PDB file of C-alpha atoms and ligand atoms in Angstrom:
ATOM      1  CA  UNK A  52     -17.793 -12.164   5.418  1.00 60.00           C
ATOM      2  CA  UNK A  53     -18.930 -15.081   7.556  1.00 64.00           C
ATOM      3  CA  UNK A  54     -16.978 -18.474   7.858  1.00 66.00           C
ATOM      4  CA  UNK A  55     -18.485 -20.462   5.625  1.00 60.00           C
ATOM      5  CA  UNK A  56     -20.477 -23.633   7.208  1.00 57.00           C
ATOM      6  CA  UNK A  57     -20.011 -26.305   4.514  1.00 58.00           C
ATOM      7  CA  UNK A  58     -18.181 -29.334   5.746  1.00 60.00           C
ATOM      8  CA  UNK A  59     -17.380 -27.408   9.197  1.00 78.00           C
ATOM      9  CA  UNK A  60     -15.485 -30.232  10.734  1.00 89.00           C
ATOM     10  CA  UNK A  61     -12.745 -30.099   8.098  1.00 92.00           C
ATOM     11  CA  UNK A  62      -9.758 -30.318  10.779  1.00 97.00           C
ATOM     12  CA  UNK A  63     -12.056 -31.981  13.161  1.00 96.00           C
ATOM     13  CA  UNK A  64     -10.009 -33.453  15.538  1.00 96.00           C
ATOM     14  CA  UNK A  65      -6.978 -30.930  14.993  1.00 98.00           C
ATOM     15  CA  UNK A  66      -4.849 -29.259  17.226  1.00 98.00           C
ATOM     16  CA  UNK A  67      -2.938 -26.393  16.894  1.00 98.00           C
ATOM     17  CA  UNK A  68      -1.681 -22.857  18.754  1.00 99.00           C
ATOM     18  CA  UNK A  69      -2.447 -19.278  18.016  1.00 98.00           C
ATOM     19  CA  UNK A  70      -0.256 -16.631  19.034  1.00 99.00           C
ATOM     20  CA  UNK A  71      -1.075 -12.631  18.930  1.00 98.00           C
ATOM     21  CA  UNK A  72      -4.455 -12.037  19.510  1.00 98.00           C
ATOM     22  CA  UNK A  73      -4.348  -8.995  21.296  1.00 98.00           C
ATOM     23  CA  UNK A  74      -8.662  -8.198  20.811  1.00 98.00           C
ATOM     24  CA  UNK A  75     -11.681  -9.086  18.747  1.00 98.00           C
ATOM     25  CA  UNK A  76      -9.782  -7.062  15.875  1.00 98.00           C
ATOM     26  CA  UNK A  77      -6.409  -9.121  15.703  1.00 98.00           C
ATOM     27  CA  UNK A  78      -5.584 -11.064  12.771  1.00 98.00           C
ATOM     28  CA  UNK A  79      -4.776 -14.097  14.970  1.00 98.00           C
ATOM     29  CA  UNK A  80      -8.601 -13.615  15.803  1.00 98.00           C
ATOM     30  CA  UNK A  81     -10.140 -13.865  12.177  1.00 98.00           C
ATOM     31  CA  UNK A  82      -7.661 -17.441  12.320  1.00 98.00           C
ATOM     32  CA  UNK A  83      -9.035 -18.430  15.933  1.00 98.00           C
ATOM     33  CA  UNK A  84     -12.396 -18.020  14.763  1.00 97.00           C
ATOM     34  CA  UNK A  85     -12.332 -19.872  11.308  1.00 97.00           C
ATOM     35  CA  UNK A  86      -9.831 -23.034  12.579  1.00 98.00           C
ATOM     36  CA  UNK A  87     -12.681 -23.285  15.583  1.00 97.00           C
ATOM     37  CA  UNK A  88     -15.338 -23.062  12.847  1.00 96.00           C
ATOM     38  CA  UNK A  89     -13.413 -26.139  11.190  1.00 96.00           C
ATOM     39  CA  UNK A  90     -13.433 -27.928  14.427  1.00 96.00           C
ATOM     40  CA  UNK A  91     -10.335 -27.754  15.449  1.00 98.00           C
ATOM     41  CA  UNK A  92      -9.054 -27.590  19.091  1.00 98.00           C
ATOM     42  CA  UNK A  93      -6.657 -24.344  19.974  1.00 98.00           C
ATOM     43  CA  UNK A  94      -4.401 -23.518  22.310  1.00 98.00           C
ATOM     44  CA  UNK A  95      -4.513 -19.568  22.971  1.00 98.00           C
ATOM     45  CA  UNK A  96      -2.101 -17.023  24.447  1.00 98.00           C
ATOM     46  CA  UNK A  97      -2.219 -13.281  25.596  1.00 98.00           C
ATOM     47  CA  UNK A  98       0.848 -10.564  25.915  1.00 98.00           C
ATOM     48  CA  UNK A  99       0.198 -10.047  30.112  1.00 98.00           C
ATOM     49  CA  UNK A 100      -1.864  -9.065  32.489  1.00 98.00           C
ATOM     50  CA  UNK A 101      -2.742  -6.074  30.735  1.00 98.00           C
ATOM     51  CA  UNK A 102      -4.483  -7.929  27.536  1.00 98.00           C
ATOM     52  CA  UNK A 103      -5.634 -10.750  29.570  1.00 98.00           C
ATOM     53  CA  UNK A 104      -9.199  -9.072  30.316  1.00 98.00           C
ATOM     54  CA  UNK A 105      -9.442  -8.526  26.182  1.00 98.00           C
ATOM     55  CA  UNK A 106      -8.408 -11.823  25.518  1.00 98.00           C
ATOM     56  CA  UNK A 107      -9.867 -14.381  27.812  1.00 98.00           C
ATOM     57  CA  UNK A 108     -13.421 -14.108  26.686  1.00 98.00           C
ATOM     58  CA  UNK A 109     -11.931 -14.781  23.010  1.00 98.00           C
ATOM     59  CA  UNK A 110     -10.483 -18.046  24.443  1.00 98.00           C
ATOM     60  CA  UNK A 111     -13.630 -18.903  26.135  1.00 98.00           C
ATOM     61  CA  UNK A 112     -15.153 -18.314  22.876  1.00 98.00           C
ATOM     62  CA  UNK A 113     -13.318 -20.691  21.429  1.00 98.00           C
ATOM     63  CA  UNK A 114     -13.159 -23.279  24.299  1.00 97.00           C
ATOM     64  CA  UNK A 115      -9.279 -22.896  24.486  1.00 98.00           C
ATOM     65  CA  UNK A 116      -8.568 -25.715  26.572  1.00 98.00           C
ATOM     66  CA  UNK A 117      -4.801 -24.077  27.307  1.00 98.00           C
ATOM     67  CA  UNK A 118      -4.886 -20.167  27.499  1.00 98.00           C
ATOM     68  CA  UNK A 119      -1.125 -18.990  29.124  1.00 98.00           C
ATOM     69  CA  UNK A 120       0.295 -15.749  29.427  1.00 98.00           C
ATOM     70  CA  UNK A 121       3.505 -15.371  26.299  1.00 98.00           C
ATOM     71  CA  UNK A 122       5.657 -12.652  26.158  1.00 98.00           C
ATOM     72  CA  UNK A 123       8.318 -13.373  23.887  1.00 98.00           C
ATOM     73  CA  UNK A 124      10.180 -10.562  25.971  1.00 98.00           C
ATOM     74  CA  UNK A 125       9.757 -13.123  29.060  1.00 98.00           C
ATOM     75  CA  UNK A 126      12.454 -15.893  28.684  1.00 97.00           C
ATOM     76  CA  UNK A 127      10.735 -18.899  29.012  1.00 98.00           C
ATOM     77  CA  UNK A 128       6.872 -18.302  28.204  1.00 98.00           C
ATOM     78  CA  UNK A 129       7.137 -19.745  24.798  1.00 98.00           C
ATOM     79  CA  UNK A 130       8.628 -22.617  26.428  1.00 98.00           C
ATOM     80  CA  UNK A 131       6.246 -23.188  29.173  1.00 98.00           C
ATOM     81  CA  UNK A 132       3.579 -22.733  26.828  1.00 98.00           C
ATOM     82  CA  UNK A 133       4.842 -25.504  24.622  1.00 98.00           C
ATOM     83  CA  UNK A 134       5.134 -27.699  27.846  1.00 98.00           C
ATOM     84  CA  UNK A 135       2.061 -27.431  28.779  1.00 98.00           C
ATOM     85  CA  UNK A 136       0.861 -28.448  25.394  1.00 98.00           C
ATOM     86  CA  UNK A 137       2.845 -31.377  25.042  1.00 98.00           C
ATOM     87  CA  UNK A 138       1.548 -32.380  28.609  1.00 98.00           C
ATOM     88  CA  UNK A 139      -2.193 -31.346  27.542  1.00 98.00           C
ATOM     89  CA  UNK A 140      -2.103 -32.658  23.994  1.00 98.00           C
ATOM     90  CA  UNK A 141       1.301 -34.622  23.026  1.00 98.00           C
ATOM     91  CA  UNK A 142       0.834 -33.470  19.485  1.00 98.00           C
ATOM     92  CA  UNK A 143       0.705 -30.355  18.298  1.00 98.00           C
ATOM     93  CA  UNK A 144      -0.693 -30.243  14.181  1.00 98.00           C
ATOM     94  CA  UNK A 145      -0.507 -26.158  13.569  1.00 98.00           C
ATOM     95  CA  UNK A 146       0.687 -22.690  15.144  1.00 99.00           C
ATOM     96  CA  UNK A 147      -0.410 -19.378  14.113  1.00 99.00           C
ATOM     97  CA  UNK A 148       2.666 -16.832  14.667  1.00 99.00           C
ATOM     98  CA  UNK A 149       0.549 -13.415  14.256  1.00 99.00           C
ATOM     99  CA  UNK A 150       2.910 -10.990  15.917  1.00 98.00           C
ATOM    100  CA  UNK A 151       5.411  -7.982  15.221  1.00 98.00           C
ATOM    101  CA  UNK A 152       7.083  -5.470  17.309  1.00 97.00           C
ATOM    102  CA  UNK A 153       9.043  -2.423  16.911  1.00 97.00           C
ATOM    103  CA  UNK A 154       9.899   0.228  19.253  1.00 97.00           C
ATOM    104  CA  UNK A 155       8.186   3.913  18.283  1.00 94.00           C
ATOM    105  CA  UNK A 156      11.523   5.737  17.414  1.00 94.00           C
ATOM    106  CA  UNK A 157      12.688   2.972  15.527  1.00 96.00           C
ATOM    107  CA  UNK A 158       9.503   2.155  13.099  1.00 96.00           C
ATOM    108  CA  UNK A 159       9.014   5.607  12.805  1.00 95.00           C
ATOM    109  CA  UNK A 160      12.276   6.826  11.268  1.00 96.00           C
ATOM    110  CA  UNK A 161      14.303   6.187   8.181  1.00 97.00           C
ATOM    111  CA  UNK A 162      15.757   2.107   8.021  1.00 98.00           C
ATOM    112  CA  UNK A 163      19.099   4.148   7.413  1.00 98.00           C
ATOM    113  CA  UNK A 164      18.650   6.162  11.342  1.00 98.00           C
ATOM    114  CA  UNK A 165      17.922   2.512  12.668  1.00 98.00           C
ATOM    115  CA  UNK A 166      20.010   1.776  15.995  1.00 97.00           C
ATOM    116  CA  UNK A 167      21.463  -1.958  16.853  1.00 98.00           C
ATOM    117  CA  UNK A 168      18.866  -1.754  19.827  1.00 98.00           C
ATOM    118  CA  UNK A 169      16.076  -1.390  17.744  1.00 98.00           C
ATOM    119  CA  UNK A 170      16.942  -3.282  15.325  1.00 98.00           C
ATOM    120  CA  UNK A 171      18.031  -6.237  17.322  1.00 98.00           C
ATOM    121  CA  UNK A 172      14.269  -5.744  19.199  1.00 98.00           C
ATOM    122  CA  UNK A 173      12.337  -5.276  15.852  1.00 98.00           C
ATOM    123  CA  UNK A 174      13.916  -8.582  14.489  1.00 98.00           C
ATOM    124  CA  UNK A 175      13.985 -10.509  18.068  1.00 98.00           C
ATOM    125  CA  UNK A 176      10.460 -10.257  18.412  1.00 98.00           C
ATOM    126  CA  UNK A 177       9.363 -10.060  14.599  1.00 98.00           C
ATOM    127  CA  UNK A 178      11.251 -13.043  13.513  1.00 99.00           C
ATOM    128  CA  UNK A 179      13.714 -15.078  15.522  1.00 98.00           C
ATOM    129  CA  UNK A 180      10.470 -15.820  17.718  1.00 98.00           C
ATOM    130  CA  UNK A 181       8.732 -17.848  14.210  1.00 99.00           C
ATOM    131  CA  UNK A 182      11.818 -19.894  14.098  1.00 99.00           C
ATOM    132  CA  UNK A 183      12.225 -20.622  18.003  1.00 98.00           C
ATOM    133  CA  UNK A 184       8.197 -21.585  17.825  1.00 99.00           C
ATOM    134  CA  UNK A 185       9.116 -23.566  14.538  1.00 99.00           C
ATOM    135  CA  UNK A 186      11.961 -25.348  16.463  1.00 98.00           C
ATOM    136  CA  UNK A 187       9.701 -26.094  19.597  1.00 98.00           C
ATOM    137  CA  UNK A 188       6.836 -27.226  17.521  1.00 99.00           C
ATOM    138  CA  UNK A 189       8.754 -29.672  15.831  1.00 98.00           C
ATOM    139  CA  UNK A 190       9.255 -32.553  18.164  1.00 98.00           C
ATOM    140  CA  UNK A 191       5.157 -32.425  19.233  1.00 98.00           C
ATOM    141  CA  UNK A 192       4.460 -32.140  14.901  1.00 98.00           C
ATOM    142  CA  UNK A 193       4.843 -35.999  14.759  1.00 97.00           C
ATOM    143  CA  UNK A 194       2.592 -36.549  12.467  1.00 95.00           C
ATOM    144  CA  UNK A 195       3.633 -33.569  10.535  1.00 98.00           C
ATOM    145  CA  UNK A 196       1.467 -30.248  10.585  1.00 98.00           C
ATOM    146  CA  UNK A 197       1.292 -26.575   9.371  1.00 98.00           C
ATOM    147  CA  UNK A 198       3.330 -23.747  10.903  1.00 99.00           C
ATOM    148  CA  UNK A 199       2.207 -19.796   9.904  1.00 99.00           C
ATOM    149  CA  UNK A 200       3.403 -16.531  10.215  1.00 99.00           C
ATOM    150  CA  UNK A 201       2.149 -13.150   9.252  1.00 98.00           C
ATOM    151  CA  UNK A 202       3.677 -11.273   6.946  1.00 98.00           C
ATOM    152  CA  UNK A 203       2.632  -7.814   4.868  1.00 98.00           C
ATOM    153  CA  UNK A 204       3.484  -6.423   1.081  1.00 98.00           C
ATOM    154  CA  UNK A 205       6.170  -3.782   2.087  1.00 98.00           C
ATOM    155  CA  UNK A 206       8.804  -6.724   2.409  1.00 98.00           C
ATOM    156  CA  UNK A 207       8.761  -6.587  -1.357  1.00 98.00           C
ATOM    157  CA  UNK A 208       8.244  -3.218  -2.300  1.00 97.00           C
ATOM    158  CA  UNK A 209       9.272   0.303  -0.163  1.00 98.00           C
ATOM    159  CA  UNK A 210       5.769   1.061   1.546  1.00 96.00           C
ATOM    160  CA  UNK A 211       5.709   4.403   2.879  1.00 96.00           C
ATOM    161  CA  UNK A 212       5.564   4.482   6.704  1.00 96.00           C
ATOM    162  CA  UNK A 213       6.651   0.736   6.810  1.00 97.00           C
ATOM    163  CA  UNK A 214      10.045   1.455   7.598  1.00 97.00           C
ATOM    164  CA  UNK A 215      12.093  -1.040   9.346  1.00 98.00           C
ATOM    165  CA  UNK A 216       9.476  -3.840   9.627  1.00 98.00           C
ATOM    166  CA  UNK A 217       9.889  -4.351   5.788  1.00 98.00           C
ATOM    167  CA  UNK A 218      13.348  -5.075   6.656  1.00 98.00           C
ATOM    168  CA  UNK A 219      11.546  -7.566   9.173  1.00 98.00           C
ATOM    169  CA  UNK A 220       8.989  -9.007   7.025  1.00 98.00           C
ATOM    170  CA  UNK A 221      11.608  -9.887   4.372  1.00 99.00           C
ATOM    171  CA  UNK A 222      14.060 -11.772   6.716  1.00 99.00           C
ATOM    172  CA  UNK A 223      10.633 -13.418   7.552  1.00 99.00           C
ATOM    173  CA  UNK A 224       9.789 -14.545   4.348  1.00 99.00           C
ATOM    174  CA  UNK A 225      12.874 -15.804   3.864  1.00 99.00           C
ATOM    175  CA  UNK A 226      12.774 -18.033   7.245  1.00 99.00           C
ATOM    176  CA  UNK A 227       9.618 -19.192   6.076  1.00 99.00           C
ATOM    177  CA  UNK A 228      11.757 -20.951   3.110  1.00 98.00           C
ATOM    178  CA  UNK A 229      14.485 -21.900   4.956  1.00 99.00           C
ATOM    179  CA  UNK A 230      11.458 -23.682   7.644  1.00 99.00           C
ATOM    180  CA  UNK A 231       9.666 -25.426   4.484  1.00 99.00           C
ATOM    181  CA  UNK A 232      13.055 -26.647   3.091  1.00 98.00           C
ATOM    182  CA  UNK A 233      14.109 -27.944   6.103  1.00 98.00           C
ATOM    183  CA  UNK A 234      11.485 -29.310   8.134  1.00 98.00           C
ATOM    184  CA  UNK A 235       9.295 -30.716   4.589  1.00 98.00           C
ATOM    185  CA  UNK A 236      10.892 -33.983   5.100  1.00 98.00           C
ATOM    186  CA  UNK A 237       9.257 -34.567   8.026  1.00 98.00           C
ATOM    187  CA  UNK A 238       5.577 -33.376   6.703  1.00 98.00           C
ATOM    188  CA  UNK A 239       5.892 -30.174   8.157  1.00 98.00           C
ATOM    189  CA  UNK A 240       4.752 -27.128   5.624  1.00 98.00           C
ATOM    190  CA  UNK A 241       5.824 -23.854   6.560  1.00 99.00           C
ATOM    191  CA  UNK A 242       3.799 -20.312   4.821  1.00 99.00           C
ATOM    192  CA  UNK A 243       3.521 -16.783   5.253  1.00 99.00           C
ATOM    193  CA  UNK A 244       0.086 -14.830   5.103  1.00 99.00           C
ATOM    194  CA  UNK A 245       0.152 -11.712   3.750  1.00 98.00           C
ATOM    195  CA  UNK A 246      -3.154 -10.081   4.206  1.00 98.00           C
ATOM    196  CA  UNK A 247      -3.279  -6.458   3.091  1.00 98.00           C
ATOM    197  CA  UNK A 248      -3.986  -3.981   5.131  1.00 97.00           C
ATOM    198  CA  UNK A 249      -6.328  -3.766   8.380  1.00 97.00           C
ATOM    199  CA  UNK A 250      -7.484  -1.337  11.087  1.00 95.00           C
ATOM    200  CA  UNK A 251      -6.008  -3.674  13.951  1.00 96.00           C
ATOM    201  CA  UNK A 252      -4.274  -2.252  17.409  1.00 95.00           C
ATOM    202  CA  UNK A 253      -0.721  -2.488  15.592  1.00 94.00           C
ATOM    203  CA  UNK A 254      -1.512  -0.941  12.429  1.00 94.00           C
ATOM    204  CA  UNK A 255      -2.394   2.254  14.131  1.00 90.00           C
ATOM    205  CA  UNK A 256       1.329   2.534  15.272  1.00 85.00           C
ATOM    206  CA  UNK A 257       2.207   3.001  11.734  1.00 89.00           C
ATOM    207  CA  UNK A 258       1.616   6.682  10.512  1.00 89.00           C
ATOM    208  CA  UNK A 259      -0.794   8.020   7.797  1.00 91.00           C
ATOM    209  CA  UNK A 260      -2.433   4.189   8.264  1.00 94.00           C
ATOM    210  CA  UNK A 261      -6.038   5.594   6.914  1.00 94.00           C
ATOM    211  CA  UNK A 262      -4.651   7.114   3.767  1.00 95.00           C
ATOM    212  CA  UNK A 263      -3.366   3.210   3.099  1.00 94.00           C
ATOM    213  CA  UNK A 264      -6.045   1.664   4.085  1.00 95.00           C
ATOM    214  CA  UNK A 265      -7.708   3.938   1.191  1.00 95.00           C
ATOM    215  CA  UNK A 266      -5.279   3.013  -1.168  1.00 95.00           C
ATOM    216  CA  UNK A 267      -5.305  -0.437  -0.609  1.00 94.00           C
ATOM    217  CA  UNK A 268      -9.261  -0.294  -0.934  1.00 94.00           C
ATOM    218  CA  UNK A 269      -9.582   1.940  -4.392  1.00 96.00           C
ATOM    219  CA  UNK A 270      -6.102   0.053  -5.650  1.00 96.00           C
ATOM    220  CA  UNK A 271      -7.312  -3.754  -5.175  1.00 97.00           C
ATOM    221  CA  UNK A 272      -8.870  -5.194  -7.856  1.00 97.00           C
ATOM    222  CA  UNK A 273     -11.659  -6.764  -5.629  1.00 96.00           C
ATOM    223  CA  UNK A 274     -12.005  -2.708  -4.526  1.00 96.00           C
ATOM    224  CA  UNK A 275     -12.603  -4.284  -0.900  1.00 96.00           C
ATOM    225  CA  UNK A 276     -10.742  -4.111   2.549  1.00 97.00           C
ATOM    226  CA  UNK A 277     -10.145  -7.717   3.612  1.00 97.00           C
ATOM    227  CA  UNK A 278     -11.381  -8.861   6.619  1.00 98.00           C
ATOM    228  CA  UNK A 279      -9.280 -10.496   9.508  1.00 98.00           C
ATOM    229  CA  UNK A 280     -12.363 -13.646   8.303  1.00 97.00           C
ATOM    230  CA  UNK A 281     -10.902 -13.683   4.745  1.00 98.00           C
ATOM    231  CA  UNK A 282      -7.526 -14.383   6.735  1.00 98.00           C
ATOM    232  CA  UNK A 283      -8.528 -16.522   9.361  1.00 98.00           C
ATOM    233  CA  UNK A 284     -10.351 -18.837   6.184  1.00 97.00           C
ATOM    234  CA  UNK A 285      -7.433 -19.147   3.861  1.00 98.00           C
ATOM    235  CA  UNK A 286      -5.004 -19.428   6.316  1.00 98.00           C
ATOM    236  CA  UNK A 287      -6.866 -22.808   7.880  1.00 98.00           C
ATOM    237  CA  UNK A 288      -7.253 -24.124   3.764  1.00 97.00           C
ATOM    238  CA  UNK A 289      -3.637 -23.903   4.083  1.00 98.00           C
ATOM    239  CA  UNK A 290      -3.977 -26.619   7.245  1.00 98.00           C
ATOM    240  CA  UNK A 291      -5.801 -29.015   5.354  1.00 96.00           C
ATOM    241  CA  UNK A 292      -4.537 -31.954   3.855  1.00 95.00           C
ATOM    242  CA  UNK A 293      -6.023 -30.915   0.840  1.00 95.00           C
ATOM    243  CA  UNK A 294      -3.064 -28.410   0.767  1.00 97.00           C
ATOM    244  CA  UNK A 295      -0.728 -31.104   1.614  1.00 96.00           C
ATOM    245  CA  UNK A 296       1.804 -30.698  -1.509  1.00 97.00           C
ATOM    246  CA  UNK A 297       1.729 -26.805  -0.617  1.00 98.00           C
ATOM    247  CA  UNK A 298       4.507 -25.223   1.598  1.00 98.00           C
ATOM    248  CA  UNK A 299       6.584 -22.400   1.506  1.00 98.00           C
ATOM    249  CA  UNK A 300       4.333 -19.780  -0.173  1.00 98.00           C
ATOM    250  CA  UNK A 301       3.538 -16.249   0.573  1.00 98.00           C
ATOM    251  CA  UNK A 302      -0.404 -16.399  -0.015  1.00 98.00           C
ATOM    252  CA  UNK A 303      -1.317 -12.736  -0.623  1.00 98.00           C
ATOM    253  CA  UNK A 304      -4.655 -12.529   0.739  1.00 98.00           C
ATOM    254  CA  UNK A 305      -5.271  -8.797  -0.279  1.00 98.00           C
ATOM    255  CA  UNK A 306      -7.911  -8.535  -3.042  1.00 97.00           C
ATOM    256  CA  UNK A 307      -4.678  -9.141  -5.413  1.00 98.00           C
ATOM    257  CA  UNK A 308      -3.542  -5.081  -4.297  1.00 98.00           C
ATOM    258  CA  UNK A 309       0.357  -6.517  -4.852  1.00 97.00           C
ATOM    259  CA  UNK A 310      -0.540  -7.349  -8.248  1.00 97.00           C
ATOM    260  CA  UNK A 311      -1.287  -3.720  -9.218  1.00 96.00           C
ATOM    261  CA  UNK A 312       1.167  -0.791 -10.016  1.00 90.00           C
TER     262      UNK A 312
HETATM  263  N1  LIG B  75      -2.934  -4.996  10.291  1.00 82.77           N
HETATM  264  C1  LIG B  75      -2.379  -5.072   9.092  1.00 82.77           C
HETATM  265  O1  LIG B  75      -2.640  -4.262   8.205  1.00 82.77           O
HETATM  266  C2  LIG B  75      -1.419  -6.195   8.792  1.00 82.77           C
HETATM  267  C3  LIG B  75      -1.158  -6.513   7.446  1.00 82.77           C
HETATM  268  C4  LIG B  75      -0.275  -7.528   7.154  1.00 82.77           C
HETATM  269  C5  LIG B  75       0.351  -8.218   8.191  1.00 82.77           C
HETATM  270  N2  LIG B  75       0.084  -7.894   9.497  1.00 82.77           N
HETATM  271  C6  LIG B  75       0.765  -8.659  10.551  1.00 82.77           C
HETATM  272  O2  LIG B  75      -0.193  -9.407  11.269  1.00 82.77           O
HETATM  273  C7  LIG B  75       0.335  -9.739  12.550  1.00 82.77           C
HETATM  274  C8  LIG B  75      -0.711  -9.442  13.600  1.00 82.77           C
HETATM  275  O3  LIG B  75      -0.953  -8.056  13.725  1.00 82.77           O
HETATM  276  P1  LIG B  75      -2.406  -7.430  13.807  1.00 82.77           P
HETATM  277  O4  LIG B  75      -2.499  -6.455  12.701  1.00 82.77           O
HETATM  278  O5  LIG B  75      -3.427  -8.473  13.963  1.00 82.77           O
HETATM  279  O6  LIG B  75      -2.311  -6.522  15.131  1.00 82.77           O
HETATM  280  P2  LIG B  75      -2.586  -6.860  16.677  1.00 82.77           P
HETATM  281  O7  LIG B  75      -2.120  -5.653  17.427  1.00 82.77           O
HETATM  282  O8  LIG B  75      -3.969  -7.281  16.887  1.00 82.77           O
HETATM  283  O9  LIG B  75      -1.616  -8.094  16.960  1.00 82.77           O
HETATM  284  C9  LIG B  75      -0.236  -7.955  17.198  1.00 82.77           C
HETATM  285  C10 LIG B  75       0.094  -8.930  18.294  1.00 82.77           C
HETATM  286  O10 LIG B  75       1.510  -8.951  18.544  1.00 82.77           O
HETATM  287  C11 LIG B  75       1.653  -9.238  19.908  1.00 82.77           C
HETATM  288  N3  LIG B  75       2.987  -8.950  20.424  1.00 82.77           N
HETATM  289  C12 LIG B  75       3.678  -7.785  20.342  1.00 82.77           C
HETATM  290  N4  LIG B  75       4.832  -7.896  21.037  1.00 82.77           N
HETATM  291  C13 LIG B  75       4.867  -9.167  21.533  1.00 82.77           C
HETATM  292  C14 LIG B  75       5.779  -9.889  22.354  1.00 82.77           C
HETATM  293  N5  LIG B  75       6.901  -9.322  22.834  1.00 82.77           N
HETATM  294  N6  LIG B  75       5.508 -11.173  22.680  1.00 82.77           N
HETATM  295  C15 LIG B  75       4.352 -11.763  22.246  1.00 82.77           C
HETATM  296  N7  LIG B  75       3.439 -11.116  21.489  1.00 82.77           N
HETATM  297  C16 LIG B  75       3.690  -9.839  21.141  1.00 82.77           C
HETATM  298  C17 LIG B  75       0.596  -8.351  20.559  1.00 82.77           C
HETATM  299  O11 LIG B  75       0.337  -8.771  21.890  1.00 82.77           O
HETATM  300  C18 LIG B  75      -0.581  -8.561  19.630  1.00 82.77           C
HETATM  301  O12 LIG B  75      -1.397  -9.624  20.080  1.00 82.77           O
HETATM  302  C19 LIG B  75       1.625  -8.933  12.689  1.00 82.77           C
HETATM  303  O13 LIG B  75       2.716  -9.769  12.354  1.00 82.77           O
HETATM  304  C20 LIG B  75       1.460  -7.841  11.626  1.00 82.77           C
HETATM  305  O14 LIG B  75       2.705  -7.355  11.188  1.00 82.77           O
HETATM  306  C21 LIG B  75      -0.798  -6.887   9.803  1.00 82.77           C
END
């Protein structure tokens, strides 16, 4: 799919932050891509030195005015990167959280073999780091704005291979009530994506990926494999004022797969 060009300046004049593009197969990409198409200005981080190469052309791309390293591992990235766009911008109007994390021994066993460590990790850098980017956005969101996360399907149901970031997809969709509930008075509207599945760098952690991507495609309704485009487009409707009386969904962008047995 391309980005559609009809009224291409629909958050003209926008501003927002996109966090977890790790190449030009990340999900945070298809979002970079289709908020830039809509004319909107982004600020863009990368993991470390190690993804910066993959990255910075992306953010050239995109003419990413503010492009800083973020590891949420790192105390104080996510704050210096939220410094530097109230210093650069003084408004802030979205933010794309597109990342997850679990160590290898703890994704790939059984949620009941799961040590504190891992645990702790998987949630630390699955979750807690929407709400501390939810609770640094808020002071530059003065005109209100749109805060997303990723999420995926096996929150809700037991997903083979999913493991432990189930567990961490569900606390997530749960923030992402608690976030619309709270900050809604002040104009701020809080969603989850859930895209269904895609052949990006952290999908191939999870075993047996290719037999679900398989499933997902002959399951679906729409018998199609979305595209990190089809997330990147309905994730920046969602940023529109047209969607202004939306917040605190879980918008299944998956050829309706999770509505299927
Ligand atoms: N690929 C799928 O099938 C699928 C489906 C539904 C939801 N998702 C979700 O989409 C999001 C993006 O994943 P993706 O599939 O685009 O893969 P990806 O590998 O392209 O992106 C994952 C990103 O997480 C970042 N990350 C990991 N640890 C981090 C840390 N400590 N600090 C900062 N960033 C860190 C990586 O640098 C990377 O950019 C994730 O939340 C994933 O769970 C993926």
């Amino acid at each position: 799919m391309s980005i559609p060009v009809v009224n291409a300046q629909l958050l003209r004049g926008r501003k927002g932050l996109i966090v977890g593009i790790a190449n030009d197969r990340s999900i945070a990409w298809g979002c970079a891509r289709a908020f830039h198409a809509f004319g909107a200005e982004l600020a863009i981080t990368y993991l470390n030195d190690k993804a910066k190469p993959h990255v910075e052309p992306l953010a050239r791309h995109v003419d990413s005015p503010i492009f800083m390293p973020m590891d949420m591992a790192i105390e104080g990235q996510l704050e210096s990167v939220f410094e530097a766009i109230s210093e650069t911008w003084g408004e802030l109007d979205f933010v794309v959280h597109s990342i997850a994390f679990s160590p290898k021994d703890t994704l790939g066993g059984r949620v009941v073999d799961v040590p504190r460590d891992g645990f702790l990790k998987t949630m630390d850098i699955s979750c807690w780091s929407f709400i501390r980017m939810a609770h640094l956005a808020e002071p530059l969101m003065k005109k209100g704005g749109t805060l997303f996360t990723m999420t995926y399907y096996g929150s809700q149901k037991v997903v083979e291979n999913y493991n432990i970031m189930g567990v961490a997809k569900a606390a997530l969709e749960s923030t992402v009530r608690y976030l619309a509930a709270e900050l809604g008075p002040k104009n701020i509207r809080v969603h989850a994506i859930s895209p269904g599945a895609l052949a990006t760098r952290a999908a191939s952690g999870i075993p047996e990926f290719d037999e679900l991507l398989e499933k997902t495609k002959t399951k679906s309704p729409a018998r199609e494999l979305v595209s990190i485009d089809d997330v990147g487009v309905a994730t920046a409707f969602l940023a529109h004022d047209a969607a202004r009386l939306i917040t605190g969904q879980v918008l299944y962008v998956d050829g309706g797969y999770h509505i299927i047995d």
